[in-house]
Amino acid sequence: DMTATLTKSGAHWATAYIGKPWVPGATGPGAYDCWGLVRAVLDQQLGISMPLLGTAYPAERDNVAAIKTASRTAGWRQITGVAEDFDILLMRNLEGSRHVGVAITANGVRGLLHASGKAFGAVTLGAVCFSPFDTLSSLGFKHLELWRRDARAA
């Protein structure tokens, strides 16, 4: 139980998000999609405002392109190496769907806070969860890109 990892030695700030439902296009506070969660965490924890997708970048043909454009505009850059807290991780699952989350460390465990779900017609299933990095591949996710805020943008 990853929620136990977050609360083992006292309440971690991320527990406020855990279990909130995944809903396409949701930006919180009652539900989130993956980008909506990234935006909320960066705003609430670091005071960094990230643009909404679709409205800010209507010319982008897919969410990954829009996320990259939004990130560059807000002073982020793609990096190589090991994820640090509050880095943005773009991923792909086995079906080819794109996904994004925020790297965090919770009680010594490094992982990803993300809103993961799937729509089946009008029914949506999923929630915000914490996944240790070493479990992401077993969940079907493959690392695509790591993004970090450029210190000059701070």
mmCIF file of C-alpha atoms in Angstrom:
data_model
loop_
_atom_site.group_PDB
_atom_site.id
_atom_site.type_symbol
_atom_site.label_atom_id
_atom_site.label_comp_id
_atom_site.label_asym_id
_atom_site.label_seq_id
_atom_site.Cartn_x
_atom_site.Cartn_y
_atom_site.Cartn_z
ATOM 1 C CA ASP A 1 0.000 0.000 0.000
ATOM 2 C CA MET A 2 1.736 3.145 -1.226
ATOM 3 C CA THR A 3 -0.472 5.388 0.931
ATOM 4 C CA ALA A 4 1.216 3.736 3.922
ATOM 5 C CA THR A 5 4.593 4.769 2.460
ATOM 6 C CA LEU A 6 3.390 8.367 2.389
ATOM 7 C CA THR A 7 2.075 8.352 5.958
ATOM 8 C CA LYS A 8 4.608 6.070 7.685
ATOM 9 C CA SER A 9 6.335 8.826 9.656
ATOM 10 C CA GLY A 10 3.639 11.475 9.707
ATOM 11 C CA ALA A 11 1.437 13.063 7.107
ATOM 12 C CA HIS A 12 3.129 13.761 3.785
ATOM 13 C CA TRP A 13 1.657 16.642 1.757
ATOM 14 C CA ALA A 14 0.885 14.243 -1.109
ATOM 15 C CA THR A 15 -1.696 12.336 0.959
ATOM 16 C CA ALA A 16 -4.119 15.201 0.269
ATOM 17 C CA TYR A 17 -4.167 14.084 -3.381
ATOM 18 C CA ILE A 18 -4.085 10.283 -2.996
ATOM 19 C CA GLY A 19 -7.340 8.588 -3.906
ATOM 20 C CA LYS A 20 -8.912 11.599 -5.623
ATOM 21 C CA PRO A 21 -10.683 10.320 -8.746
ATOM 22 C CA TRP A 22 -9.162 10.506 -12.217
ATOM 23 C CA VAL A 23 -11.458 12.384 -14.590
ATOM 24 C CA PRO A 24 -10.411 13.504 -18.100
ATOM 25 C CA GLY A 25 -9.826 17.276 -18.141
ATOM 26 C CA ALA A 26 -10.178 17.656 -14.350
ATOM 27 C CA THR A 27 -7.921 20.206 -12.641
ATOM 28 C CA GLY A 28 -8.919 19.666 -8.993
ATOM 29 C CA PRO A 29 -9.494 19.935 -6.194
ATOM 30 C CA GLY A 30 -12.040 17.093 -6.187
ATOM 31 C CA ALA A 31 -10.669 15.179 -9.190
ATOM 32 C CA TYR A 32 -7.686 15.339 -11.552
ATOM 33 C CA ASP A 33 -6.387 14.140 -14.874
ATOM 34 C CA CYS A 34 -2.625 13.602 -15.128
ATOM 35 C CA TRP A 35 -1.738 17.160 -16.312
ATOM 36 C CA GLY A 36 -4.293 18.705 -13.949
ATOM 37 C CA LEU A 37 -2.521 16.999 -11.041
ATOM 38 C CA VAL A 38 0.931 18.147 -12.224
ATOM 39 C CA ARG A 39 -0.373 21.720 -12.491
ATOM 40 C CA ALA A 40 -1.973 21.592 -9.018
ATOM 41 C CA VAL A 41 1.100 20.125 -7.296
ATOM 42 C CA LEU A 42 3.516 22.600 -8.868
ATOM 43 C CA ASP A 43 1.223 25.523 -8.041
ATOM 44 C CA GLN A 44 0.357 24.468 -4.480
ATOM 45 C CA GLN A 45 3.785 23.180 -3.449
ATOM 46 C CA LEU A 46 6.140 25.508 -5.358
ATOM 47 C CA GLY A 47 4.006 28.441 -6.478
ATOM 48 C CA ILE A 48 4.745 27.616 -10.139
ATOM 49 C CA SER A 49 1.882 28.250 -12.532
ATOM 50 C CA MET A 50 1.659 25.947 -15.551
ATOM 51 C CA PRO A 51 -0.792 26.606 -18.406
ATOM 52 C CA LEU A 52 -3.915 24.602 -19.130
ATOM 53 C CA LEU A 53 -3.622 22.394 -22.191
ATOM 54 C CA GLY A 54 -5.937 22.868 -25.126
ATOM 55 C CA THR A 55 -6.782 26.468 -24.330
ATOM 56 C CA ALA A 56 -3.179 27.690 -24.142
ATOM 57 C CA TYR A 57 -1.867 25.637 -27.063
ATOM 58 C CA PRO A 58 -4.789 24.805 -29.388
ATOM 59 C CA ALA A 59 -2.457 24.207 -32.359
ATOM 60 C CA GLU A 60 -0.726 21.270 -30.636
ATOM 61 C CA ARG A 61 -2.013 17.980 -32.019
ATOM 62 C CA ASP A 62 -1.483 15.841 -28.920
ATOM 63 C CA ASN A 63 -1.073 16.284 -25.189
ATOM 64 C CA VAL A 64 2.636 15.417 -25.162
ATOM 65 C CA ALA A 65 3.410 18.223 -27.609
ATOM 66 C CA ALA A 66 1.246 20.594 -25.562
ATOM 67 C CA ILE A 67 2.922 19.530 -22.298
ATOM 68 C CA LYS A 68 6.366 20.106 -23.827
ATOM 69 C CA THR A 69 5.330 23.531 -25.129
ATOM 70 C CA ALA A 70 3.769 24.473 -21.782
ATOM 71 C CA SER A 71 6.846 23.288 -19.910
ATOM 72 C CA ARG A 72 9.291 25.173 -22.158
ATOM 73 C CA THR A 73 7.172 28.331 -21.890
ATOM 74 C CA ALA A 74 7.234 28.072 -18.070
ATOM 75 C CA GLY A 75 11.047 27.695 -18.001
ATOM 76 C CA TRP A 76 11.450 23.905 -17.930
ATOM 77 C CA ARG A 77 13.913 21.897 -20.017
ATOM 78 C CA GLN A 78 14.348 18.260 -20.898
ATOM 79 C CA ILE A 79 17.205 16.613 -18.987
ATOM 80 C CA THR A 80 18.933 13.263 -18.697
ATOM 81 C CA GLY A 81 19.796 11.614 -15.428
ATOM 82 C CA VAL A 82 17.954 10.771 -12.238
ATOM 83 C CA ALA A 83 14.646 12.374 -11.345
ATOM 84 C CA GLU A 84 14.616 14.848 -8.472
ATOM 85 C CA ASP A 85 11.624 16.020 -6.462
ATOM 86 C CA PHE A 86 9.139 18.040 -8.540
ATOM 87 C CA ASP A 87 10.632 17.014 -11.898
ATOM 88 C CA ILE A 88 7.993 16.222 -14.531
ATOM 89 C CA LEU A 89 8.139 12.701 -15.985
ATOM 90 C CA LEU A 90 6.536 11.993 -19.366
ATOM 91 C CA MET A 91 5.829 8.308 -19.977
ATOM 92 C CA ARG A 92 4.085 5.924 -22.339
ATOM 93 C CA ASN A 93 2.191 2.767 -21.418
ATOM 94 C CA LEU A 94 2.158 -0.524 -23.316
ATOM 95 C CA GLU A 95 -0.908 0.611 -25.304
ATOM 96 C CA GLY A 96 0.978 3.712 -26.472
ATOM 97 C CA SER A 97 -0.992 6.187 -24.349
ATOM 98 C CA ARG A 98 0.998 9.110 -22.979
ATOM 99 C CA HIS A 99 1.080 9.935 -19.273
ATOM 100 C CA VAL A 100 2.688 12.549 -17.008
ATOM 101 C CA GLY A 101 3.375 12.818 -13.281
ATOM 102 C CA VAL A 102 5.525 14.566 -10.684
ATOM 103 C CA ALA A 103 8.585 12.995 -9.058
ATOM 104 C CA ILE A 104 8.510 13.056 -5.248
ATOM 105 C CA THR A 105 10.290 11.418 -2.329
ATOM 106 C CA ALA A 106 8.016 10.135 0.403
ATOM 107 C CA ASN A 107 9.636 8.823 3.576
ATOM 108 C CA GLY A 108 12.773 7.829 1.702
ATOM 109 C CA VAL A 109 10.958 6.218 -1.244
ATOM 110 C CA ARG A 110 11.442 7.934 -4.607
ATOM 111 C CA GLY A 111 8.514 7.703 -6.954
ATOM 112 C CA LEU A 112 5.832 9.328 -9.040
ATOM 113 C CA LEU A 113 2.676 11.083 -7.909
ATOM 114 C CA HIS A 114 0.251 10.702 -10.798
ATOM 115 C CA ALA A 115 -3.422 10.581 -11.739
ATOM 116 C CA SER A 116 -3.872 7.399 -13.676
ATOM 117 C CA GLY A 117 -7.081 6.181 -15.220
ATOM 118 C CA LYS A 118 -9.030 5.072 -18.234
ATOM 119 C CA ALA A 119 -12.356 6.035 -19.784
ATOM 120 C CA PHE A 120 -14.793 3.348 -20.906
ATOM 121 C CA GLY A 121 -17.449 5.373 -22.699
ATOM 122 C CA ALA A 122 -19.126 7.490 -20.028
ATOM 123 C CA VAL A 123 -17.503 5.496 -17.197
ATOM 124 C CA THR A 124 -14.078 6.497 -15.864
ATOM 125 C CA LEU A 125 -11.900 4.390 -13.598
ATOM 126 C CA GLY A 126 -8.759 5.589 -11.858
ATOM 127 C CA ALA A 127 -7.349 7.764 -9.133
ATOM 128 C CA VAL A 128 -4.361 9.751 -7.952
ATOM 129 C CA CYS A 129 -1.672 7.402 -6.653
ATOM 130 C CA PHE A 130 1.988 7.204 -5.659
ATOM 131 C CA SER A 131 4.122 4.633 -7.491
ATOM 132 C CA PRO A 132 7.761 3.986 -6.555
ATOM 133 C CA PHE A 133 9.971 4.397 -9.621
ATOM 134 C CA ASP A 134 10.977 0.729 -9.556
ATOM 135 C CA THR A 135 7.309 -0.308 -9.984
ATOM 136 C CA LEU A 136 6.464 1.875 -13.001
ATOM 137 C CA SER A 137 7.613 -0.677 -15.582
ATOM 138 C CA SER A 138 5.567 -3.420 -13.913
ATOM 139 C CA LEU A 139 2.543 -1.093 -14.210
ATOM 140 C CA GLY A 140 3.195 -0.896 -17.957
ATOM 141 C CA PHE A 141 4.869 2.535 -18.087
ATOM 142 C CA LYS A 142 8.027 3.296 -19.997
ATOM 143 C CA HIS A 143 10.028 6.440 -19.257
ATOM 144 C CA LEU A 144 9.990 8.879 -22.131
ATOM 145 C CA GLU A 145 11.339 12.184 -20.914
ATOM 146 C CA LEU A 146 12.384 13.927 -17.735
ATOM 147 C CA TRP A 147 11.834 17.688 -17.414
ATOM 148 C CA ARG A 148 13.278 20.019 -14.764
ATOM 149 C CA ARG A 149 12.685 23.703 -14.110
ATOM 150 C CA ASP A 150 15.650 25.733 -15.225
ATOM 151 C CA ALA A 151 17.147 27.507 -12.196
ATOM 152 C CA ARG A 152 17.247 30.720 -14.225
ATOM 153 C CA ALA A 153 13.450 30.625 -14.481
ATOM 154 C CA ALA A 154 13.005 30.626 -10.694
#
